[in-house]
CSV table of C-alpha atoms in Angstrom, one decimal:
chain,number,residue,atom,x,y,z
B,1,MET,CA,0.0,0.0,0.0
B,2,LYS,CA,2.8,2.4,0.9
B,3,LYS,CA,4.4,1.8,-2.5
B,4,VAL,CA,1.2,2.8,-4.2
B,5,LEU,CA,0.9,5.9,-2.1
B,6,GLU,CA,4.4,6.9,-3.1
B,7,ASN,CA,3.9,6.2,-6.8
B,8,PRO,CA,1.9,9.2,-8.2
B,9,TYR,CA,1.6,7.6,-11.6
B,10,ILE,CA,-0.5,4.8,-10.2
B,11,LEU,CA,-2.1,6.8,-7.4
B,12,PHE,CA,-3.5,9.5,-9.6
B,13,SER,CA,-4.4,7.2,-12.6
B,14,PRO,CA,-8.2,7.4,-11.7
B,15,PHE,CA,-8.0,11.2,-12.4
B,16,LEU,CA,-6.7,10.4,-15.9
B,17,VAL,CA,-9.5,7.9,-16.5
B,18,PHE,CA,-12.0,10.4,-15.4
B,19,SER,CA,-10.5,13.2,-17.6
B,20,ILE,CA,-10.5,10.9,-20.7
B,21,ALA,CA,-14.1,10.0,-19.9
B,22,ILE,CA,-15.1,13.7,-19.9
B,23,VAL,CA,-13.4,14.2,-23.3
B,24,PHE,CA,-15.6,11.4,-24.9
B,25,LEU,CA,-18.7,12.2,-23.0
B,26,TYR,CA,-18.6,15.9,-24.0
B,27,PRO,CA,-16.9,15.9,-27.4
B,28,THR,CA,-15.9,19.4,-28.8
B,29,HIS,CA,-17.1,20.7,-32.1
B,30,GLY,CA,-14.4,23.4,-32.2
B,31,THR,CA,-17.0,26.3,-31.9
B,32,PHE,CA,-17.4,26.8,-28.2
B,33,GLY,CA,-16.1,30.1,-26.7
B,34,ASP,CA,-12.6,30.9,-28.0
B,35,GLU,CA,-12.0,27.5,-29.7
B,36,ASN,CA,-12.4,29.0,-33.2
B,37,ARG,CA,-9.8,31.6,-32.4
B,38,TYR,CA,-7.1,29.2,-31.2
B,39,LEU,CA,-7.7,27.0,-34.2
B,40,PHE,CA,-7.5,30.0,-36.5
B,41,PHE,CA,-4.1,31.1,-35.2
B,42,ALA,CA,-2.9,27.5,-35.3
B,43,SER,CA,-3.9,27.4,-39.0
B,44,ASN,CA,-2.1,30.7,-39.6
B,45,LEU,CA,1.1,29.3,-38.1
B,46,ILE,CA,1.0,26.4,-40.5
B,47,HIS,CA,0.8,28.8,-43.4
B,48,GLY,CA,3.8,30.8,-42.1
B,49,TYR,CA,2.3,33.8,-40.3
B,50,TYR,CA,0.4,34.5,-37.1
B,51,SER,CA,-1.8,37.6,-37.3
B,52,PRO,CA,-3.6,38.7,-40.5
B,53,PRO,CA,-2.0,41.8,-42.0
B,54,ALA,CA,-3.1,45.4,-41.4
B,55,PRO,CA,-5.8,46.7,-41.1
B,56,ASP,CA,-7.1,43.3,-39.9
B,57,ILE,CA,-4.3,42.7,-37.3
B,58,GLU,CA,-5.6,40.3,-34.7
B,59,LEU,CA,-3.6,39.5,-31.5
B,60,GLY,CA,-6.5,38.0,-29.5
B,61,ASN,CA,-4.1,35.7,-27.6
B,62,GLY,CA,-0.5,34.8,-27.4
B,63,PRO,CA,1.0,32.1,-29.7
B,64,GLY,CA,1.9,29.7,-26.9
B,65,TYR,CA,-1.2,27.4,-27.2
B,66,SER,CA,-1.5,27.7,-30.9
B,67,LEU,CA,2.1,26.6,-31.4
B,68,ILE,CA,1.2,23.3,-29.7
B,69,LEU,CA,-2.0,23.0,-31.7
B,70,ALA,CA,-0.4,23.7,-35.0
B,71,PRO,CA,1.1,20.2,-35.6
B,72,LEU,CA,-2.2,18.5,-34.6
B,73,VAL,CA,-4.1,20.8,-36.9
B,74,ALA,CA,-1.5,20.2,-39.7
B,75,LEU,CA,-2.0,16.5,-39.4
B,76,LYS,CA,-5.8,17.0,-39.6
B,77,LEU,CA,-6.3,14.9,-36.4
B,78,PRO,CA,-9.8,14.8,-34.9
B,79,LEU,CA,-10.5,17.5,-32.4
B,80,THR,CA,-10.8,14.9,-29.7
B,81,CYS,CA,-7.1,14.3,-30.0
B,82,ILE,CA,-6.5,17.9,-28.9
B,83,THR,CA,-8.8,17.6,-25.9
B,84,LEU,CA,-7.2,14.2,-25.0
B,85,PHE,CA,-4.0,16.2,-24.8
B,86,ASN,CA,-5.7,18.3,-22.2
B,87,ALA,CA,-6.6,15.2,-20.2
B,88,PHE,CA,-3.0,13.9,-20.1
B,89,LEU,CA,-1.7,17.4,-19.4
B,90,HIS,CA,-4.0,17.7,-16.4
B,91,TYR,CA,-2.9,14.2,-15.2
B,92,PHE,CA,0.7,15.1,-15.3
B,93,SER,CA,0.0,18.4,-13.6
B,94,ILE,CA,-1.3,16.5,-10.6
B,95,ILE,CA,1.8,14.2,-10.6
B,96,LEU,CA,4.1,17.2,-10.8
B,97,PHE,CA,2.2,19.0,-8.0
B,98,TYR,CA,2.6,15.9,-5.9
B,99,LYS,CA,6.4,15.8,-6.6
B,100,THR,CA,6.7,19.5,-5.7
B,101,LEU,CA,4.9,19.1,-2.4
B,102,ARG,CA,6.9,16.1,-1.5
B,103,ILE,CA,10.1,18.2,-1.6
B,104,PHE,CA,8.9,20.0,1.5
B,105,LEU,CA,6.1,18.0,3.1
B,106,SER,CA,5.3,14.7,4.7
B,107,LEU,CA,3.5,12.1,2.7
B,108,LYS,CA,0.3,12.8,4.6
B,109,TYR,CA,0.3,16.5,3.8
B,110,THR,CA,1.3,15.8,0.2
B,111,LEU,CA,-1.6,13.4,-0.3
B,112,ILE,CA,-4.2,15.8,1.2
B,113,PHE,CA,-3.2,18.7,-1.0
B,114,SER,CA,-2.6,16.6,-4.2
B,115,ILE,CA,-5.9,14.9,-4.0
B,116,PHE,CA,-7.6,18.3,-3.3
B,117,TRP,CA,-6.0,19.6,-6.5
B,118,GLY,CA,-7.0,16.4,-8.4
B,119,CYS,CA,-10.6,16.8,-7.3
B,120,TYR,CA,-10.7,20.6,-8.0
B,121,ALA,CA,-13.9,20.7,-10.0
B,122,ASN,CA,-13.3,24.0,-11.9
B,123,THR,CA,-10.4,22.5,-13.8
B,124,TYR,CA,-12.4,19.8,-15.4
B,125,GLU,CA,-14.7,22.2,-17.3
B,126,ASN,CA,-11.7,23.2,-19.4
B,127,ILE,CA,-10.6,19.7,-20.3
B,128,PRO,CA,-13.1,18.9,-23.1
B,129,ILE,CA,-12.7,22.3,-24.8
B,130,ILE,CA,-9.9,23.7,-26.9
B,131,HIS,CA,-8.9,26.5,-24.5
B,132,ASN,CA,-5.4,27.3,-23.2
B,133,GLU,CA,-6.3,27.0,-19.4
B,134,ILE,CA,-5.0,23.5,-19.0
B,135,LEU,CA,-1.7,24.3,-20.6
B,136,ALA,CA,-1.4,27.5,-18.5
B,137,ILE,CA,-2.0,25.5,-15.3
B,138,PHE,CA,0.6,22.9,-16.3
B,139,LEU,CA,3.1,25.7,-17.0
B,140,ILE,CA,2.4,27.3,-13.6
B,141,ILE,CA,2.9,24.0,-11.7
B,142,SER,CA,6.1,23.5,-13.7
B,143,ILE,CA,7.3,27.0,-12.7
B,144,ILE,CA,6.6,26.1,-9.0
B,145,TYR,CA,8.6,22.9,-9.3
B,146,SER,CA,11.5,24.5,-11.2
B,147,LEU,CA,11.8,27.4,-8.8
B,148,ILE,CA,11.8,25.2,-5.7
B,149,LYS,CA,14.4,22.9,-7.3
B,150,SER,CA,16.6,25.8,-8.3
B,151,TYR,CA,16.8,27.0,-4.6
B,152,ARG,CA,17.0,23.6,-3.0
B,153,GLN,CA,20.0,22.3,-5.0
B,154,GLU,CA,23.6,23.6,-4.9
B,155,ASN,CA,23.8,23.8,-8.6
B,156,GLY,CA,20.2,24.9,-9.5
B,157,LYS,CA,21.0,27.2,-12.4
B,158,ARG,CA,19.5,24.9,-15.0
B,159,TYR,CA,16.2,24.9,-13.0
B,160,LEU,CA,16.4,28.6,-12.7
B,161,ILE,CA,16.8,29.1,-16.4
B,162,LEU,CA,14.0,26.5,-17.0
B,163,ALA,CA,11.7,28.5,-14.6
B,164,GLY,CA,12.4,31.7,-16.5
B,165,PHE,CA,11.7,30.0,-19.9
B,166,LEU,CA,8.4,28.6,-18.5
B,167,ILE,CA,7.4,32.1,-17.2
B,168,GLY,CA,8.1,33.4,-20.7
B,169,TYR,CA,6.1,30.6,-22.3
B,170,LEU,CA,3.2,31.3,-19.9
B,171,ILE,CA,3.2,34.9,-21.1
B,172,LEU,CA,3.1,33.7,-24.7
B,173,THR,CA,0.1,31.6,-23.6
B,174,LYS,CA,-1.6,34.2,-21.4
B,175,PRO,CA,-0.5,37.8,-22.3
B,176,ILE,CA,-1.8,39.2,-19.0
B,177,PHE,CA,1.3,37.8,-17.3
B,178,SER,CA,3.4,40.2,-19.4
B,179,TYR,CA,2.2,43.0,-17.0
B,180,VAL,CA,3.2,40.7,-14.0
B,181,LEU,CA,6.7,40.3,-15.5
B,182,PHE,CA,7.0,44.0,-16.1
B,183,PHE,CA,6.2,45.0,-12.5
B,184,MET,CA,8.2,42.2,-11.0
B,185,LEU,CA,11.3,43.1,-13.0
B,186,ILE,CA,11.0,46.7,-11.8
B,187,GLY,CA,10.5,45.7,-8.2
B,188,ASN,CA,13.3,43.2,-8.3
B,189,LEU,CA,15.7,45.8,-9.7
B,190,LEU,CA,14.8,48.3,-7.0
B,191,PHE,CA,15.3,45.8,-4.2
B,192,LEU,CA,18.6,44.8,-5.7
B,193,LEU,CA,19.7,48.4,-5.3
B,194,ILE,CA,18.4,48.7,-1.7
B,195,ILE,CA,18.9,45.4,0.0
B,196,LYS,CA,22.4,44.2,1.0
B,197,LYS,CA,21.7,40.4,0.9
B,198,LYS,CA,21.2,39.9,-2.8
B,199,GLU,CA,21.6,36.2,-3.4
B,200,ASN,CA,17.8,35.4,-3.5
B,201,LEU,CA,17.0,38.5,-5.5
B,202,THR,CA,19.8,37.8,-8.0
B,203,LYS,CA,18.3,34.4,-8.7
B,204,GLY,CA,14.9,35.9,-9.0
B,205,PHE,CA,16.2,38.4,-11.5
B,206,ILE,CA,17.9,35.7,-13.6
B,207,ALA,CA,14.5,33.9,-13.8
B,208,LEU,CA,12.7,37.1,-14.8
B,209,ILE,CA,15.3,38.2,-17.3
B,210,THR,CA,15.2,34.7,-18.9
B,211,ALA,CA,11.5,35.1,-19.2
B,212,PHE,CA,12.0,38.5,-20.9
B,213,ILE,CA,14.5,37.0,-23.4
B,214,THR,CA,12.0,34.2,-24.1
B,215,ILE,CA,9.2,36.6,-25.1
B,216,LEU,CA,11.6,38.9,-27.0
B,217,PRO,CA,11.2,37.3,-30.5
B,218,TYR,CA,7.4,37.6,-30.2
B,219,SER,CA,7.8,41.2,-29.0
B,220,VAL,CA,9.9,42.0,-32.1
B,221,TYR,CA,7.2,40.4,-34.3
B,222,THR,CA,4.3,42.4,-32.7
B,223,TYR,CA,6.4,45.6,-32.9
B,224,ALA,CA,7.0,44.9,-36.6
B,225,ILE,CA,3.3,44.6,-37.4
B,226,THR,CA,1.9,47.1,-35.0
B,227,GLY,CA,4.6,49.7,-34.4
B,228,ARG,CA,4.0,49.4,-30.6
B,229,ILE,CA,6.4,48.1,-28.0
B,230,PHE,CA,5.2,45.0,-26.0
B,231,TYR,CA,1.7,45.1,-27.5
B,232,PHE,CA,0.6,41.5,-27.0
B,233,SER,CA,-3.2,41.6,-27.3
B,234,THR,CA,-5.9,43.4,-29.1
B,235,ASN,CA,-8.4,42.3,-26.5
B,236,GLY,CA,-7.4,44.6,-23.6
B,237,GLY,CA,-9.9,47.3,-24.7
B,238,ASP,CA,-12.7,44.8,-25.0
B,239,THR,CA,-12.5,43.5,-21.4
B,240,LEU,CA,-11.8,47.1,-20.0
B,241,TYR,CA,-14.9,48.4,-21.9
B,242,TRP,CA,-17.3,45.9,-20.2
B,243,MET,CA,-15.6,46.4,-16.9
B,244,SER,CA,-16.2,50.2,-17.1
B,245,THR,CA,-19.9,49.9,-17.8
B,246,PRO,CA,-21.6,52.8,-16.1
B,247,PHE,CA,-25.1,51.3,-16.1
B,248,GLU,CA,-26.5,50.5,-12.7
B,249,LYS,CA,-27.8,46.9,-13.3
B,250,GLU,CA,-24.6,45.9,-15.1
B,251,TYR,CA,-21.7,44.4,-13.1
B,252,GLY,CA,-18.8,44.5,-15.5
B,253,SER,CA,-19.3,41.0,-16.9
B,254,TRP,CA,-18.0,40.5,-20.5
B,255,TYR,CA,-20.1,39.7,-23.6
B,256,PRO,CA,-18.6,39.1,-27.1
B,257,PHE,CA,-19.5,41.9,-29.5
B,258,HIS,CA,-20.0,39.6,-32.5
B,259,THR,CA,-23.0,38.0,-30.9
B,260,PHE,CA,-24.8,41.4,-30.8
B,261,SER,CA,-26.7,42.2,-34.0
B,262,LEU,CA,-28.4,45.6,-33.6
B,263,ASP,CA,-31.1,44.5,-36.1
B,264,SER,CA,-31.9,41.3,-34.3
B,265,ASN,CA,-33.5,40.4,-30.9
B,266,ALA,CA,-31.4,37.3,-30.4
B,267,ILE,CA,-28.2,36.8,-28.6
B,268,LYS,CA,-26.5,33.4,-28.8
B,269,ASN,CA,-24.8,31.4,-26.1
B,270,HIS,CA,-25.9,33.4,-23.2
B,271,ASP,CA,-28.4,32.5,-20.5
B,272,LEU,CA,-29.8,36.0,-20.2
B,273,ILE,CA,-33.0,36.9,-18.3
B,274,PRO,CA,-36.0,37.9,-20.4
B,275,GLY,CA,-35.4,41.4,-21.7
B,276,GLY,CA,-31.7,41.2,-21.1
B,277,GLU,CA,-30.9,41.4,-24.8
B,278,GLU,CA,-32.9,44.6,-25.2
B,279,LEU,CA,-31.3,46.2,-22.2
B,280,ILE,CA,-27.8,45.5,-23.3
B,281,LYS,CA,-28.5,46.7,-26.9
B,282,SER,CA,-30.2,49.9,-25.6
B,283,ASN,CA,-27.4,50.7,-23.1
B,284,HIS,CA,-24.6,50.1,-25.6
B,285,ARG,CA,-26.1,51.0,-28.9
B,286,LYS,CA,-24.0,54.2,-29.3
B,287,SER,CA,-20.8,52.3,-28.5
B,288,PHE,CA,-21.7,49.4,-30.8
B,289,GLU,CA,-22.2,51.7,-33.7
B,290,ILE,CA,-18.7,53.1,-33.2
B,291,ILE,CA,-17.1,49.7,-32.5
B,292,PHE,CA,-18.5,47.9,-35.5
B,293,SER,CA,-17.0,50.5,-37.8
B,294,TYR,CA,-13.5,49.6,-36.6
B,295,LYS,CA,-11.4,46.4,-36.4
B,296,GLY,CA,-8.1,45.2,-35.0
B,297,ILE,CA,-5.9,47.7,-33.2
B,298,GLU,CA,-8.2,50.7,-34.1
B,299,ARG,CA,-11.1,48.9,-32.4
B,300,ASP,CA,-9.0,48.2,-29.3
B,301,ASP,CA,-8.0,51.9,-29.1
B,302,GLU,CA,-11.6,53.1,-29.5
B,303,LEU,CA,-12.8,50.7,-26.7
B,304,LYS,CA,-10.0,51.9,-24.4
B,305,LYS,CA,-11.0,55.5,-25.0
B,306,ILE,CA,-14.6,54.8,-24.2
B,307,ALA,CA,-13.6,52.8,-21.1
B,308,ILE,CA,-11.3,55.5,-19.8
B,309,GLU,CA,-14.0,58.1,-20.2
B,310,ASN,CA,-16.5,55.8,-18.4
B,311,ILE,CA,-14.0,55.4,-15.5
B,312,LYS,CA,-13.4,59.1,-15.3
B,313,THR,CA,-17.1,60.0,-15.2
B,314,HIS,CA,-18.2,57.1,-13.0
B,315,PRO,CA,-15.3,56.1,-10.8
B,316,LEU,CA,-17.4,54.7,-8.0
B,317,LYS,CA,-19.3,52.5,-10.4
B,318,PHE,CA,-16.0,51.2,-11.7
B,319,ILE,CA,-14.9,50.3,-8.1
B,320,LYS,CA,-18.2,48.5,-7.6
B,321,ASN,CA,-17.6,46.6,-10.9
B,322,CYS,CA,-14.2,45.6,-9.6
B,323,PHE,CA,-15.7,44.3,-6.4
B,324,CYS,CA,-18.2,42.3,-8.5
B,325,ASN,CA,-15.3,41.1,-10.5
B,326,ILE,CA,-13.7,39.5,-7.4
B,327,GLY,CA,-16.9,37.6,-6.9
B,328,ARG,CA,-16.9,36.4,-10.5
B,329,ILE,CA,-13.2,35.4,-10.4
B,330,ILE,CA,-13.7,33.3,-7.2
B,331,PHE,CA,-17.3,32.2,-7.2
B,332,ASN,CA,-18.5,32.9,-10.8
B,333,PHE,CA,-21.1,35.4,-9.6
B,334,PRO,CA,-22.6,38.0,-10.4
B,335,TYR,CA,-23.2,38.3,-14.1
B,336,SER,CA,-25.2,41.1,-15.7
B,337,TYR,CA,-28.8,40.2,-16.7
B,338,THR,CA,-28.0,36.5,-16.2
B,339,ALA,CA,-30.3,33.9,-14.6
B,340,GLN,CA,-28.9,32.1,-11.6
B,341,LYS,CA,-27.8,28.5,-12.3
B,342,PRO,CA,-27.4,25.6,-9.9
B,343,ALA,CA,-23.9,24.9,-11.4
B,344,THR,CA,-22.6,28.0,-9.5
B,345,LEU,CA,-23.0,25.9,-6.3
B,346,LEU,CA,-20.3,23.5,-7.5
B,347,ARG,CA,-17.7,26.3,-7.2
B,348,LEU,CA,-18.6,27.2,-3.6
B,349,PRO,CA,-17.1,24.2,-1.7
B,350,PHE,CA,-13.6,24.2,-3.3
B,351,ASN,CA,-13.1,28.0,-3.7
B,352,GLY,CA,-14.8,28.6,-0.4
B,353,ILE,CA,-12.3,26.3,1.4
B,354,ILE,CA,-9.4,28.0,-0.4
B,355,SER,CA,-10.7,31.4,0.5
B,356,VAL,CA,-11.0,30.5,4.2
B,357,PHE,CA,-7.5,29.1,4.3
B,358,ILE,CA,-6.1,32.2,2.5
B,359,LEU,CA,-7.5,34.3,5.4
B,360,LEU,CA,-6.1,31.8,8.0
B,361,CYS,CA,-2.6,31.8,6.4
B,362,PHE,CA,-2.4,35.6,5.9
B,363,ILE,CA,-1.4,36.6,9.4
B,364,PRO,CA,1.4,33.9,9.8
B,365,THR,CA,2.7,34.9,6.4
B,366,VAL,CA,2.9,38.5,7.3
B,367,ILE,CA,4.5,37.8,10.7
B,368,ASN,CA,7.1,35.4,9.2
B,369,TRP,CA,7.6,37.0,5.8
B,370,ARG,CA,11.4,37.1,5.8
B,371,ARG,CA,11.6,33.5,7.1
B,372,ILE,CA,9.4,32.1,4.4
B,373,PHE,CA,11.3,30.2,1.6
B,374,PHE,CA,12.1,32.8,-1.1
B,375,PRO,CA,10.5,31.0,-4.0
B,376,ILE,CA,7.2,30.9,-2.2
B,377,ARG,CA,7.4,34.7,-1.6
B,378,PHE,CA,8.3,35.1,-5.3
B,379,LEU,CA,5.3,33.0,-6.3
B,380,LEU,CA,2.9,34.8,-3.9
B,381,ILE,CA,3.9,38.2,-5.3
B,382,PHE,CA,3.6,36.8,-8.8
B,383,SER,CA,0.0,35.6,-8.1
B,384,LEU,CA,-0.9,38.8,-6.3
B,385,PHE,CA,0.1,41.0,-9.3
B,386,TYR,CA,-1.8,38.6,-11.6
B,387,PHE,CA,-5.0,38.6,-9.4
B,388,PHE,CA,-5.1,42.4,-9.0
B,389,GLY,CA,-4.4,42.9,-12.7
B,390,SER,CA,-7.3,40.5,-13.5
B,391,ILE,CA,-9.7,42.5,-11.3
B,392,LEU,CA,-9.2,45.6,-13.6
B,393,GLY,CA,-10.5,43.8,-16.6
B,394,SER,CA,-13.7,41.7,-17.0
B,395,ALA,CA,-12.8,38.3,-15.7
B,396,GLU,CA,-14.3,34.8,-14.9
B,397,THR,CA,-13.5,32.1,-12.5
B,398,ARG,CA,-11.2,30.3,-14.9
B,399,MET,CA,-8.7,33.2,-14.3
B,400,PHE,CA,-8.7,32.2,-10.6
B,401,THR,CA,-8.1,28.5,-11.4
B,402,LEU,CA,-4.7,29.3,-12.9
B,403,ILE,CA,-3.3,30.4,-9.5
B,404,VAL,CA,-5.0,27.8,-7.4
B,405,PRO,CA,-1.8,25.5,-7.5
B,406,ILE,CA,0.3,28.5,-6.1
B,407,LEU,CA,-2.3,29.2,-3.4
B,408,LEU,CA,-2.5,25.5,-2.4
B,409,PHE,CA,1.3,25.2,-2.2
B,410,TRP,CA,1.5,28.3,-0.1
B,411,ILE,CA,-1.3,27.1,2.2
B,412,ALA,CA,0.3,23.7,2.6
B,413,TYR,CA,3.7,25.3,3.4
B,414,ILE,CA,2.2,27.6,6.1
B,415,LEU,CA,0.0,24.9,7.6
B,416,ASN,CA,3.0,22.5,7.8
B,417,LYS,CA,4.9,25.2,9.7
B,418,THR,CA,2.1,26.2,12.1
B,419,VAL,CA,-0.6,23.5,12.4
B,420,LEU,CA,-0.5,19.8,13.3
B,421,ILE,CA,-3.1,17.7,11.4
B,422,ASN,CA,-4.2,14.5,13.1
B,423,ILE,CA,-7.0,12.7,11.2
B,424,LYS,CA,-7.4,9.9,13.9
B,425,PHE,CA,-8.3,10.4,17.5
B,426,ASP,CA,-5.6,9.7,20.0
């Protein structure tokens, strides 16, 4: 029995079986959510380019996920093969998470937190669809593992470089992390100038500068087609526009513009309350008329102008929307004009438990900040920048799922230092 418990490949195999079952029970058609977009960019890469030329420049997401999809698309494999890749990637993320925890923790603690991550329900909704969340999660767990190994071994430079490369690839997969890299690089450099003991900070800087070098080729490419430095996404204005909505019964939740036809009463793929369609069209009619006359970078710029004006004229409403955004990120609620769904209850147990433990671990973390293992501090700051950055743009609970492994690792570390868990009575 002990051999099974210490062999993660066998121990977590039921999660692989379950993930594969989900893929076949809910086969994708390649049209849900952003699936078309990822497949579109993968097809472009096969033909030797990424974004369409001006004026139709489209940088909806980074090339990280599409680079992986490209060979599968080129071989014309069934879409199920792509989602099966998600299933295996998730399985290996659980194994890698187990191995990372085992570096620090007892087998008991490791099993508790690894099984919690394996059972984390929010992850499974991303497995049967062609979205980049599963890849991003695997990259984040790989970053945790690499950083821990780089600080635990005498010669950990290769793991440090690997961690930097993985951070860079995460940015290419999820462009929002480019802002995290920018602020962390600035902060790291400032502390290097101020603090005398520089060993930890120097290692952190090496990882961050490696990440910067990793994204440099893509940065050069985007500059060549847009003329803008570190312009990684044309979707920033879109999410900021919805987040800045000044209308009282709207909470900053995002809706895709292409589903709104001003001459039609129907909106597809949204469980809106009766009359919700008319309210959105009425509130945003003027903006839609402007937006539909632009595309690519010009549309992004126009959306940002409208959003900034909304924030200036209705700052308290924007703060309220940000507060609602925290609810959407953690509990998938509230959404504008959307009927309540029982599925929301599935998110409460897991994210509720995590939220409670975040509060419990906050004070020990603050008190013992300098004594906490540096990679954990690095990862906490990394996730905090990401979380607060996500609040400023319209977000969903899948954004929170990305940093759950970091939060679980931090919680496990703090509890291991402060609390004794005994499942059996003495």
